[in-house]
Amino acid sequence: MATDQPATSAHVKILGKAGSAGAYALRDFLHRSDVPFEWIELNSDDQARTQAGVENLTDSRLPVCVFQDGSRLECPTIRQLTEKLGWFREPTYSEYDLAIYGAGPAGLSAAVYGASEGLKTVLVERWAVGGQAGTSSKIENYLGFPSGISGADLAERAREQACRFGADILIAREGVSGEFIAGKGIGHLADGSKIVARATVCATGIQYNRLNLPNEERLAGAGLYYGAGVSEASLCANEHVVIVGGGNSGGQAAMHFSRFARIVTIVIREECLKHTLSRYLLDRITAAKNIEVLATTEVTAIAGEDVLEHVVVTNRKTRQQRSLETHWLFICIGGAPRTDWAVEAGIQRDEAGYLLTGPDLLTGGRPPEGWPLDRSPYYLETSQPGLFAAGDVRHGSVKRCASAVGEGAMAVTFVHRYLADA
Ligand SMILES: Cc1cc2nc3c(=O)[nH]c(=O)nc-3n(C[C@H](O)[C@H](O)[C@H](O)COP(=O)(O)OP(=O)(O)OC[C@H]3O[C@@H](n4cnc5c(N)ncnc54)[C@H](O)[C@@H]3O)c2cc1C
């Protein structure tokens, strides 16, 4: 983070034990926020006492964060961390022209265009800026970056740009429900606060799918991770890393981990990677000496006491099983939108939960039942006038950074039209 948020100089030491889910959450958040941090793994009670100042390795005060000024936070929440770093902020206005939920590429783009075009704009993000793109080690197909750019870098540039134009960015704040009264959208946040705006863009993307296996929840963050885990790659030196999923996110993760790990195993249900992976990644994975692909295979069990220790994979054709000893399992099997709030607010979704917009809402050329205006919904407008959807959360969207950025920008154009009529 840079400019208006005093984080560039913030250098945080995180002390904790291996496989600590809390420590992983802190590393992931700081990495995505592009903040330098040092991870100090504690391996004995003695180290816990002398280095972290706690009783032993099982002390509930771990992980401990130590800041440059010598102050410390014990087992902090992300909210406490953002407060400490000076990033936690209250909304500047009691009412905005535009509220955007989700600071992935779509939301960041909407914030840049909204704020630069004179709208009082607020961007609300539940975790760190960047969304899925922020977890990518290198985005190679984004226009203007011929050598690729890391997701965290791209997100940080966009965040800085949005701030320069005057957008309010509220991180570590989650929108939980919404209502639309008298032409205004009211977003209720998990911390009890609310955001009022004349127009709203929902850019909340998708959330990673789970394997739905026993032990999964218990081991999440303790050896089992969702997404490409860029913050963890350098910790995997000489280790065996297992990646589930053969799409571009899994492929990128495999390439990134292969620089550090002894061996990377990609587990895919399909017969080969050819149909799910971009050509450039396929070529590199095929050429990599330390990447193996287990085709027509799925993960059928995961086990471990405090941290992940074993992954059992089963060949779907032969039913033959193999146990892989690993502390590193990354699940990259796509995702689904989390839009339950839309049901409560009467907003139309498709069967999978993606928000329907514009032409997808029309039946025989007619707007949906209850649509109150003479005109049809604008292209990215949902069944609620003034509420727009952009990026991966939208039904029919192309799941790409550039498309999400394009939709974020386009949504702002429709916001102007909506506000002009309102
Ligand atoms: C590992 C990986 C690598 C990828 N690599 C590429 C690539 O090389 N090229 C490419 O074109 N695409 C790539 N993609 C796909 C691309 O990143 C996505 O299509 C893009 O990020 C979608 O942007 P989005 O803004 O719609 O949603 P997201 O990126 O999913 O962002 C949504 C944001 O909304 C936030 N949010 C969710 N719910 C709430 C809520 N209730 N309140 C507040 N905030 C909320 C989330 O925390 C998240 O930050 C990759 C994806 C992954 C996972």
GROMACS .gro file of C-alpha atoms and ligand atoms in nm:
model
  475
    1MET     CA    1   0.000   0.000   0.000
    2ALA     CA    2   0.119   0.350  -0.059
    3THR     CA    3   0.040   0.722  -0.065
    4ASP     CA    4  -0.259   0.809   0.154
    5GLN     CA    5  -0.226   0.502   0.369
    6PRO     CA    6   0.091   0.495   0.574
    7ALA     CA    7   0.183   0.141   0.499
    8THR     CA    8   0.480   0.152   0.269
    9SER     CA    9   0.714   0.188   0.561
   10ALA     CA   10   0.523  -0.060   0.773
   11HIS     CA   11   0.736  -0.363   0.818
   12VAL     CA   12   0.569  -0.629   1.023
   13LYS     CA   13   0.724  -0.936   1.183
   14ILE     CA   14   0.485  -1.225   1.227
   15LEU     CA   15   0.590  -1.492   1.476
   16GLY     CA   16   0.398  -1.815   1.493
   17LYS     CA   17   0.416  -2.187   1.457
   18ALA     CA   18   0.411  -2.380   1.132
   19GLY     CA   19   0.064  -2.459   1.004
   20SER     CA   20  -0.103  -2.184   1.205
   21ALA     CA   21  -0.421  -2.077   1.026
   22GLY     CA   22  -0.412  -1.740   1.202
   23ALA     CA   23  -0.057  -1.674   1.085
   24TYR     CA   24  -0.153  -1.773   0.731
   25ALA     CA   25  -0.442  -1.524   0.732
   26LEU     CA   26  -0.202  -1.246   0.835
   27ARG     CA   27   0.058  -1.344   0.573
   28ASP     CA   28  -0.208  -1.367   0.303
   29PHE     CA   29  -0.357  -1.029   0.393
   30LEU     CA   30  -0.020  -0.851   0.405
   31HIS     CA   31   0.104  -1.016   0.088
   32ARG     CA   32  -0.209  -0.916  -0.103
   33SER     CA   33  -0.178  -0.567   0.038
   34ASP     CA   34   0.177  -0.553  -0.097
   35VAL     CA   35   0.322  -0.485   0.248
   36PRO     CA   36   0.668  -0.619   0.333
   37PHE     CA   37   0.660  -0.858   0.625
   38GLU     CA   38   0.889  -1.111   0.785
   39TRP     CA   39   0.760  -1.453   0.885
   40ILE     CA   40   0.942  -1.613   1.176
   41GLU     CA   41   0.847  -1.974   1.227
   42LEU     CA   42   0.871  -2.090   1.588
   43ASN     CA   43   0.964  -2.453   1.630
   44SER     CA   44   1.009  -2.499   2.005
   45ASP     CA   45   0.869  -2.372   2.336
   46ASP     CA   46   1.205  -2.210   2.395
   47GLN     CA   47   1.180  -2.013   2.070
   48ALA     CA   48   0.822  -1.917   2.157
   49ARG     CA   49   0.946  -1.777   2.492
   50THR     CA   50   1.260  -1.601   2.378
   51GLN     CA   51   1.144  -1.471   2.038
   52ALA     CA   52   0.769  -1.415   2.075
   53GLY     CA   53   0.753  -1.356   2.450
   54VAL     CA   54   0.481  -1.614   2.512
   55GLU     CA   55   0.477  -1.925   2.736
   56ASN     CA   56   0.507  -2.199   2.476
   57LEU     CA   57   0.416  -2.306   2.123
   58THR     CA   58   0.052  -2.370   2.215
   59ASP     CA   59   0.004  -2.030   2.377
   60SER     CA   60  -0.322  -1.878   2.248
   61ARG     CA   61  -0.148  -1.540   2.213
   62LEU     CA   62   0.028  -1.671   1.899
   63PRO     CA   63   0.071  -1.556   1.628
   64VAL     CA   64   0.230  -1.233   1.747
   65CYS     CA   65   0.286  -0.931   1.520
   66VAL     CA   66   0.573  -0.697   1.602
   67PHE     CA   67   0.583  -0.357   1.436
   68GLN     CA   68   0.869  -0.125   1.351
   69ASP     CA   69   0.797   0.097   1.650
   70GLY     CA   70   0.845  -0.205   1.877
   71SER     CA   71   0.476  -0.241   1.962
   72ARG     CA   72   0.307  -0.578   1.928
   73LEU     CA   73  -0.033  -0.735   1.872
   74GLU     CA   74  -0.110  -1.082   2.003
   75CYS     CA   75  -0.325  -1.308   1.787
   76PRO     CA   76  -0.473  -1.005   1.607
   77THR     CA   77  -0.776  -1.003   1.384
   78ILE     CA   78  -0.738  -0.848   1.038
   79ARG     CA   79  -0.946  -0.554   1.162
   80GLN     CA   80  -0.702  -0.498   1.452
   81LEU     CA   81  -0.412  -0.519   1.209
   82THR     CA   82  -0.564  -0.261   0.976
   83GLU     CA   83  -0.633  -0.034   1.273
   84LYS     CA   84  -0.275  -0.067   1.389
   85LEU     CA   85  -0.141   0.008   1.041
   86GLY     CA   86  -0.363   0.315   1.021
   87TRP     CA   87  -0.569   0.182   0.731
   88PHE     CA   88  -0.895   0.146   0.912
   89ARG     CA   89  -1.115   0.436   0.825
   90GLU     CA   90  -1.469   0.550   0.867
   91PRO     CA   91  -1.669   0.657   0.561
   92THR     CA   92  -1.610   1.023   0.474
   93TYR     CA   93  -1.972   1.091   0.377
   94SER     CA   94  -2.308   0.997   0.521
   95GLU     CA   95  -2.430   0.946   0.164
   96TYR     CA   96  -2.239   0.862  -0.153
   97ASP     CA   97  -2.326   0.884  -0.522
   98LEU     CA   98  -2.179   0.541  -0.578
   99ALA     CA   99  -2.108   0.249  -0.346
  100ILE     CA  100  -1.909  -0.044  -0.482
  101TYR     CA  101  -1.884  -0.377  -0.302
  102GLY     CA  102  -1.575  -0.585  -0.376
  103ALA     CA  103  -1.227  -0.453  -0.458
  104GLY     CA  104  -1.123  -0.705  -0.722
  105PRO     CA  105  -1.044  -0.580  -1.074
  106ALA     CA  106  -1.410  -0.495  -1.145
  107GLY     CA  107  -1.463  -0.298  -0.823
  108LEU     CA  108  -1.129  -0.119  -0.845
  109SER     CA  109  -1.202  -0.020  -1.202
  110ALA     CA  110  -1.549   0.109  -1.108
  111ALA     CA  111  -1.386   0.308  -0.825
  112VAL     CA  112  -1.128   0.464  -1.057
  113TYR     CA  113  -1.388   0.564  -1.317
  114GLY     CA  114  -1.653   0.668  -1.064
  115ALA     CA  115  -1.420   0.887  -0.861
  116SER     CA  116  -1.239   1.030  -1.163
  117GLU     CA  117  -1.574   1.128  -1.315
  118GLY     CA  118  -1.677   1.327  -1.013
  119LEU     CA  119  -1.895   1.078  -0.826
  120LYS     CA  120  -1.863   1.059  -0.447
  121THR     CA  121  -1.745   0.701  -0.447
  122VAL     CA  122  -1.686   0.443  -0.177
  123LEU     CA  123  -1.535   0.098  -0.230
  124VAL     CA  124  -1.606  -0.163   0.038
  125GLU     CA  125  -1.384  -0.472   0.053
  126ARG     CA  126  -1.425  -0.762   0.291
  127TRP     CA  127  -1.056  -0.866   0.285
  128ALA     CA  128  -0.770  -0.701   0.094
  129VAL     CA  129  -0.777  -0.524  -0.243
  130GLY     CA  130  -0.716  -0.731  -0.557
  131GLY     CA  131  -0.975  -1.009  -0.527
  132GLN     CA  132  -0.884  -1.327  -0.709
  133ALA     CA  133  -0.643  -1.136  -0.929
  134GLY     CA  134  -0.453  -1.034  -0.616
  135THR     CA  135  -0.375  -1.399  -0.556
  136SER     CA  136  -0.216  -1.447  -0.896
  137SER     CA  137   0.163  -1.473  -0.897
  138LYS     CA  138   0.178  -1.336  -1.250
  139ILE     CA  139  -0.094  -1.218  -1.485
  140GLU     CA  140   0.050  -1.247  -1.832
  141ASN     CA  141  -0.246  -1.166  -2.054
  142TYR     CA  142  -0.338  -0.824  -1.916
  143LEU     CA  143  -0.305  -0.553  -2.177
  144GLY     CA  144  -0.002  -0.330  -2.141
  145PHE     CA  145   0.220  -0.561  -1.935
  146PRO     CA  146   0.415  -0.767  -2.189
  147SER     CA  147   0.627  -0.934  -1.920
  148GLY     CA  148   0.330  -0.993  -1.694
  149ILE     CA  149   0.250  -0.833  -1.360
  150SER     CA  150   0.184  -0.983  -1.019
  151GLY     CA  151  -0.177  -0.958  -0.906
  152ALA     CA  152  -0.077  -0.779  -0.587
  153ASP     CA  153   0.118  -0.518  -0.785
  154LEU     CA  154  -0.168  -0.461  -1.029
  155ALA     CA  155  -0.415  -0.428  -0.742
  156GLU     CA  156  -0.191  -0.186  -0.554
  157ARG     CA  157  -0.154   0.036  -0.860
  158ALA     CA  158  -0.531   0.039  -0.908
  159ARG     CA  159  -0.590   0.112  -0.540
  160GLU     CA  160  -0.349   0.403  -0.551
  161GLN     CA  161  -0.515   0.535  -0.867
  162ALA     CA  162  -0.863   0.515  -0.713
  163CYS     CA  163  -0.739   0.694  -0.400
  164ARG     CA  164  -0.576   0.967  -0.606
  165PHE     CA  165  -0.912   1.039  -0.765
  166GLY     CA  166  -1.068   1.061  -0.420
  167ALA     CA  167  -1.245   0.726  -0.376
  168ASP     CA  168  -1.292   0.611  -0.017
  169ILE     CA  169  -1.162   0.258   0.022
  170LEU     CA  170  -1.282   0.066   0.325
  171ILE     CA  171  -1.093  -0.261   0.361
  172ALA     CA  172  -1.163  -0.549   0.600
  173ARG     CA  173  -1.532  -0.449   0.591
  174GLU     CA  174  -1.791  -0.692   0.460
  175GLY     CA  175  -2.128  -0.610   0.310
  176VAL     CA  176  -2.382  -0.855   0.452
  177SER     CA  177  -2.721  -0.731   0.336
  178GLY     CA  178  -2.878  -0.459   0.128
  179GLU     CA  179  -3.204  -0.274   0.095
  180PHE     CA  180  -3.327  -0.023  -0.156
  181ILE     CA  181  -3.551   0.250  -0.026
  182ALA     CA  182  -3.665   0.569  -0.198
  183GLY     CA  183  -3.407   0.545  -0.474
  184LYS     CA  184  -3.119   0.477  -0.238
  185GLY     CA  185  -2.918   0.165  -0.173
  186ILE     CA  186  -2.838   0.092   0.190
  187GLY     CA  187  -2.559  -0.158   0.243
  188HIS     CA  188  -2.532  -0.309   0.590
  189LEU     CA  189  -2.181  -0.409   0.688
  190ALA     CA  190  -2.079  -0.692   0.917
  191ASP     CA  191  -1.953  -0.449   1.181
  192GLY     CA  192  -2.299  -0.293   1.214
  193SER     CA  193  -2.225   0.022   1.013
  194LYS     CA  194  -2.410   0.111   0.694
  195ILE     CA  195  -2.335   0.279   0.364
  196VAL     CA  196  -2.599   0.485   0.185
  197ALA     CA  197  -2.560   0.554  -0.187
  198ARG     CA  198  -2.766   0.670  -0.483
  199ALA     CA  199  -2.628   0.391  -0.702
  200THR     CA  200  -2.452   0.065  -0.623
  201VAL     CA  201  -2.218  -0.168  -0.809
  202CYS     CA  202  -2.190  -0.525  -0.687
  203ALA     CA  203  -1.846  -0.659  -0.785
  204THR     CA  204  -1.811  -0.933  -0.526
  205GLY     CA  205  -1.673  -1.194  -0.767
  206ILE     CA  206  -1.674  -1.558  -0.670
  207GLN     CA  207  -1.555  -1.760  -0.374
  208TYR     CA  208  -1.345  -2.070  -0.407
  209ASN     CA  209  -1.521  -2.404  -0.419
  210ARG     CA  210  -1.444  -2.656  -0.146
  211LEU     CA  211  -1.356  -3.020  -0.185
  212ASN     CA  212  -1.628  -3.111   0.067
  213LEU     CA  213  -1.414  -3.370   0.243
  214PRO     CA  214  -1.394  -3.457   0.612
  215ASN     CA  215  -1.121  -3.256   0.796
  216GLU     CA  216  -1.131  -2.983   0.532
  217GLU     CA  217  -1.256  -2.705   0.755
  218ARG     CA  218  -1.021  -2.801   1.038
  219LEU     CA  219  -0.714  -2.803   0.813
  220ALA     CA  220  -0.802  -2.488   0.616
  221GLY     CA  221  -0.513  -2.248   0.662
  222ALA     CA  222  -0.310  -2.525   0.825
  223GLY     CA  223  -0.173  -2.694   0.514
  224LEU     CA  224  -0.487  -2.670   0.303
  225TYR     CA  225  -0.540  -2.344   0.119
  226TYR     CA  226  -0.792  -2.212  -0.132
  227GLY     CA  227  -0.647  -2.042  -0.437
  228ALA     CA  228  -0.295  -2.001  -0.557
  229GLY     CA  229  -0.134  -1.914  -0.222
  230VAL     CA  230   0.127  -1.673  -0.354
  231SER     CA  231   0.226  -1.567  -0.003
  232GLU     CA  232   0.330  -1.925   0.074
  233ALA     CA  233   0.549  -2.013  -0.224
  234SER     CA  234   0.884  -1.925  -0.071
  235LEU     CA  235   0.798  -2.134   0.239
  236CYS     CA  236   0.767  -2.445   0.025
  237ALA     CA  237   1.139  -2.482  -0.050
  238ASN     CA  238   1.218  -2.851  -0.110
  239GLU     CA  239   0.867  -2.956  -0.016
  240HIS     CA  240   0.604  -3.154  -0.201
  241VAL     CA  241   0.321  -2.925  -0.311
  242VAL     CA  242  -0.013  -3.060  -0.432
  243ILE     CA  243  -0.244  -2.848  -0.645
  244VAL     CA  244  -0.600  -2.951  -0.723
  245GLY     CA  245  -0.744  -2.816  -1.047
  246GLY     CA  246  -0.620  -2.779  -1.401
  247GLY     CA  247  -0.749  -2.436  -1.493
  248ASN     CA  248  -0.532  -2.131  -1.543
  249SER     CA  249  -0.526  -2.047  -1.173
  250GLY     CA  250  -0.400  -2.398  -1.086
  251GLY     CA  251  -0.154  -2.387  -1.374
  252GLN     CA  252  -0.014  -2.052  -1.268
  253ALA     CA  253   0.016  -2.174  -0.912
  254ALA     CA  254   0.203  -2.487  -1.027
  255MET     CA  255   0.453  -2.281  -1.227
  256HIS     CA  256   0.510  -2.046  -0.937
  257PHE     CA  257   0.557  -2.321  -0.677
  258SER     CA  258   0.785  -2.518  -0.907
  259ARG     CA  259   1.049  -2.248  -0.856
  260PHE     CA  260   1.070  -2.338  -0.488
  261ALA     CA  261   0.924  -2.683  -0.429
  262ARG     CA  262   1.095  -3.019  -0.474
  263ILE     CA  263   0.797  -3.151  -0.662
  264VAL     CA  264   0.459  -3.014  -0.758
  265THR     CA  265   0.173  -3.255  -0.823
  266ILE     CA  266  -0.130  -3.129  -1.015
  267VAL     CA  267  -0.441  -3.339  -0.955
  268ILE     CA  268  -0.708  -3.316  -1.225
  269ARG     CA  269  -1.028  -3.506  -1.290
  270GLU     CA  270  -0.994  -3.462  -1.666
  271GLU     CA  271  -0.778  -3.678  -1.893
  272CYS     CA  272  -0.531  -3.397  -1.967
  273LEU     CA  273  -0.468  -3.027  -1.923
  274LYS     CA  274  -0.511  -2.942  -2.289
  275HIS     CA  275  -0.872  -2.826  -2.270
  276THR     CA  276  -0.856  -2.636  -1.945
  277LEU     CA  277  -0.526  -2.450  -1.964
  278SER     CA  278  -0.396  -2.164  -2.178
  279ARG     CA  279  -0.137  -2.279  -2.429
  280TYR     CA  280   0.149  -2.078  -2.280
  281LEU     CA  281   0.098  -2.240  -1.939
  282LEU     CA  282   0.054  -2.585  -2.087
  283ASP     CA  283   0.388  -2.560  -2.267
  284ARG     CA  284   0.568  -2.446  -1.953
  285ILE     CA  285   0.413  -2.711  -1.733
  286THR     CA  286   0.498  -2.984  -1.983
  287ALA     CA  287   0.858  -2.862  -1.992
  288ALA     CA  288   0.897  -2.828  -1.614
  289LYS     CA  289   1.103  -3.111  -1.466
  290ASN     CA  290   0.950  -3.105  -1.119
  291ILE     CA  291   0.578  -3.090  -1.209
  292GLU     CA  292   0.380  -3.412  -1.239
  293VAL     CA  293   0.017  -3.431  -1.350
  294LEU     CA  294  -0.216  -3.695  -1.207
  295ALA     CA  295  -0.495  -3.712  -1.464
  296THR     CA  296  -0.841  -3.868  -1.413
  297THR     CA  297  -0.767  -3.842  -1.044
  298GLU     CA  298  -0.935  -3.676  -0.747
  299VAL     CA  299  -0.849  -3.604  -0.389
  300THR     CA  300  -1.057  -3.839  -0.176
  301ALA     CA  301  -0.919  -3.785   0.174
  302ILE     CA  302  -0.707  -3.541   0.369
  303ALA     CA  303  -0.561  -3.604   0.711
  304GLY     CA  304  -0.341  -3.451   0.977
  305GLU     CA  305  -0.343  -3.371   1.348
  306ASP     CA  306  -0.267  -3.001   1.382
  307VAL     CA  307  -0.152  -2.954   1.024
  308LEU     CA  308  -0.211  -3.135   0.697
  309GLU     CA  309   0.004  -3.447   0.674
  310HIS     CA  310  -0.146  -3.670   0.404
  311VAL     CA  311  -0.355  -3.638   0.093
  312VAL     CA  312  -0.513  -3.948  -0.057
  313VAL     CA  313  -0.574  -3.937  -0.431
  314THR     CA  314  -0.782  -4.191  -0.621
  315ASN     CA  315  -0.773  -4.268  -0.990
  316ARG     CA  316  -1.129  -4.234  -1.113
  317LYS     CA  317  -1.092  -4.511  -1.368
  318THR     CA  318  -0.888  -4.775  -1.186
  319ARG     CA  319  -0.992  -4.674  -0.829
  320GLN     CA  320  -0.625  -4.716  -0.740
  321GLN     CA  321  -0.524  -4.502  -0.444
  322ARG     CA  322  -0.204  -4.324  -0.358
  323SER     CA  323  -0.111  -4.140  -0.040
  324LEU     CA  324   0.094  -3.824  -0.080
  325GLU     CA  325   0.282  -3.693   0.220
  326THR     CA  326   0.250  -3.317   0.209
  327HIS     CA  327   0.193  -3.008   0.420
  328TRP     CA  328   0.089  -2.802   0.119
  329LEU     CA  329  -0.240  -2.852  -0.062
  330PHE     CA  330  -0.381  -2.572  -0.278
  331ILE     CA  331  -0.738  -2.597  -0.405
  332CYS     CA  332  -0.792  -2.417  -0.736
  333ILE     CA  333  -1.117  -2.569  -0.858
  334GLY     CA  334  -1.304  -2.254  -0.946
  335GLY     CA  335  -1.573  -2.093  -0.743
  336ALA     CA  336  -1.927  -1.972  -0.706
  337PRO     CA  337  -2.076  -1.634  -0.618
  338ARG     CA  338  -2.197  -1.562  -0.267
  339THR     CA  339  -2.514  -1.366  -0.328
  340ASP     CA  340  -2.759  -1.484  -0.062
  341TRP     CA  341  -2.819  -1.122   0.030
  342ALA     CA  342  -2.971  -1.076  -0.318
  343VAL     CA  343  -3.248  -1.328  -0.246
  344GLU     CA  344  -3.349  -1.136   0.067
  345ALA     CA  345  -3.348  -0.812  -0.133
  346GLY     CA  346  -3.557  -0.965  -0.414
  347ILE     CA  347  -3.282  -0.934  -0.677
  348GLN     CA  348  -3.292  -1.189  -0.957
  349ARG     CA  349  -3.013  -1.447  -0.988
  350ASP     CA  350  -2.955  -1.751  -1.204
  351GLU     CA  351  -2.959  -2.104  -1.062
  352ALA     CA  352  -2.594  -2.088  -0.965
  353GLY     CA  353  -2.638  -1.756  -0.783
  354TYR     CA  354  -2.491  -1.521  -1.044
  355LEU     CA  355  -2.672  -1.187  -1.072
  356LEU     CA  356  -2.885  -1.142  -1.382
  357THR     CA  357  -2.847  -0.813  -1.564
  358GLY     CA  358  -2.970  -0.620  -1.868
  359PRO     CA  359  -3.086  -0.838  -2.159
  360ASP     CA  360  -3.071  -1.154  -1.944
  361LEU     CA  361  -3.361  -1.016  -1.740
  362LEU     CA  362  -3.592  -0.978  -2.036
  363THR     CA  363  -3.857  -1.231  -2.129
  364GLY     CA  364  -3.996  -1.183  -2.477
  365GLY     CA  365  -3.839  -0.839  -2.472
  366ARG     CA  366  -4.024  -0.745  -2.153
  367PRO     CA  367  -3.857  -0.645  -1.823
  368PRO     CA  368  -3.896  -0.870  -1.517
  369GLU     CA  369  -4.208  -0.862  -1.303
  370GLY     CA  370  -4.203  -0.576  -1.060
  371TRP     CA  371  -3.962  -0.367  -1.269
  372PRO     CA  372  -4.090  -0.016  -1.193
  373LEU     CA  373  -3.955   0.195  -1.482
  374ASP     CA  374  -4.067   0.262  -1.840
  375ARG     CA  375  -3.726   0.175  -1.977
  376SER     CA  376  -3.568  -0.173  -1.973
  377PRO     CA  377  -3.275  -0.246  -1.739
  378TYR     CA  378  -2.943  -0.108  -1.866
  379TYR     CA  379  -2.689  -0.362  -1.983
  380LEU     CA  380  -2.522  -0.425  -1.643
  381GLU     CA  381  -2.823  -0.328  -1.433
  382THR     CA  382  -2.986  -0.590  -1.211
  383SER     CA  383  -3.359  -0.632  -1.148
  384GLN     CA  384  -3.325  -0.348  -0.894
  385PRO     CA  385  -3.293  -0.009  -1.069
  386GLY     CA  386  -2.968   0.158  -0.968
  387LEU     CA  387  -2.799  -0.165  -0.864
  388PHE     CA  388  -2.542  -0.283  -1.118
  389ALA     CA  389  -2.329  -0.597  -1.133
  390ALA     CA  390  -1.979  -0.615  -1.281
  391GLY     CA  391  -1.719  -0.887  -1.320
  392ASP     CA  392  -1.730  -1.251  -1.218
  393VAL     CA  393  -2.044  -1.214  -1.002
  394ARG     CA  394  -2.251  -1.135  -1.310
  395HIS     CA  395  -2.434  -1.404  -1.502
  396GLY     CA  396  -2.262  -1.466  -1.835
  397SER     CA  397  -1.945  -1.271  -1.751
  398VAL     CA  398  -1.611  -1.371  -1.897
  399LYS     CA  399  -1.389  -1.479  -1.610
  400ARG     CA  400  -1.089  -1.263  -1.693
  401CYS     CA  401  -0.919  -0.962  -1.537
  402ALA     CA  402  -0.956  -0.748  -1.846
  403SER     CA  403  -1.328  -0.827  -1.875
  404ALA     CA  404  -1.384  -0.747  -1.509
  405VAL     CA  405  -1.198  -0.417  -1.547
  406GLY     CA  406  -1.401  -0.339  -1.860
  407GLU     CA  407  -1.730  -0.414  -1.687
  408GLY     CA  408  -1.635  -0.202  -1.387
  409ALA     CA  409  -1.573   0.093  -1.617
  410MET     CA  410  -1.887   0.026  -1.818
  411ALA     CA  411  -2.102   0.001  -1.506
  412VAL     CA  412  -2.004   0.358  -1.416
  413THR     CA  413  -2.134   0.481  -1.752
  414PHE     CA  414  -2.472   0.328  -1.673
  415VAL     CA  415  -2.457   0.470  -1.320
  416HIS     CA  416  -2.433   0.819  -1.476
  417ARG     CA  417  -2.734   0.748  -1.696
  418TYR     CA  418  -2.930   0.615  -1.401
  419LEU     CA  419  -2.844   0.914  -1.182
  420ALA     CA  420  -2.931   1.157  -1.462
  421ASP     CA  421  -3.283   1.006  -1.479
  422ALA     CA  422  -3.333   0.966  -1.105
  423LIG     C1  423  -0.500  -1.764  -0.903
  423LIG     C2  424  -0.575  -1.695  -1.012
  423LIG     C3  425  -0.508  -1.653  -1.126
  423LIG     C4  426  -0.575  -1.586  -1.227
  423LIG     N1  427  -0.504  -1.546  -1.335
  423LIG     C5  428  -0.565  -1.476  -1.433
  423LIG     C6  429  -0.492  -1.430  -1.545
  423LIG     O1  430  -0.371  -1.454  -1.557
  423LIG     N2  431  -0.557  -1.358  -1.639
  423LIG     C7  432  -0.691  -1.329  -1.630
  423LIG     O2  433  -0.743  -1.260  -1.716
  423LIG     N3  434  -0.763  -1.373  -1.525
  423LIG     C8  435  -0.704  -1.447  -1.427
  423LIG     N4  436  -0.778  -1.493  -1.320
  423LIG     C9  437  -0.922  -1.462  -1.315
  423LIG    C10  438  -0.942  -1.319  -1.265
  423LIG     O3  439  -0.857  -1.294  -1.154
  423LIG    C11  440  -1.086  -1.294  -1.227
  423LIG     O4  441  -1.166  -1.315  -1.341
  423LIG    C12  442  -1.106  -1.152  -1.176
  423LIG     O5  443  -1.030  -1.131  -1.057
  423LIG    C13  444  -1.253  -1.123  -1.146
  423LIG     O6  445  -1.260  -0.995  -1.093
  423LIG     P1  446  -1.384  -0.947  -1.005
  423LIG     O7  447  -1.350  -0.809  -0.961
  423LIG     O8  448  -1.509  -0.967  -1.080
  423LIG     O9  449  -1.394  -1.045  -0.880
  423LIG     P2  450  -1.286  -1.092  -0.773
  423LIG    O10  451  -1.149  -1.082  -0.824
  423LIG    O11  452  -1.336  -1.223  -0.727
  423LIG    O12  453  -1.301  -0.984  -0.657
  423LIG    C14  454  -1.415  -0.978  -0.576
  423LIG    C15  455  -1.382  -0.907  -0.447
  423LIG    O13  456  -1.501  -0.888  -0.373
  423LIG    C16  457  -1.475  -0.909  -0.236
  423LIG     N5  458  -1.603  -0.941  -0.171
  423LIG    C17  459  -1.674  -1.055  -0.183
  423LIG     N6  460  -1.786  -1.046  -0.109
  423LIG    C18  461  -1.784  -0.925  -0.050
  423LIG    C19  462  -1.873  -0.860   0.039
  423LIG     N7  463  -1.986  -0.918   0.081
  423LIG     N8  464  -1.841  -0.735   0.084
  423LIG    C20  465  -1.725  -0.674   0.042
  423LIG     N9  466  -1.637  -0.735  -0.043
  423LIG    C21  467  -1.667  -0.857  -0.089
  423LIG    C22  468  -1.376  -1.024  -0.236
  423LIG    O14  469  -1.303  -1.030  -0.114
  423LIG    C23  470  -1.287  -0.987  -0.355
  423LIG    O15  471  -1.180  -0.904  -0.316
  423LIG    C24  472  -0.714  -1.562  -1.216
  423LIG    C25  473  -0.783  -1.605  -1.104
  423LIG    C26  474  -0.715  -1.671  -1.002
  423LIG    C27  475  -0.791  -1.719  -0.880
   0.00000   0.00000   0.00000
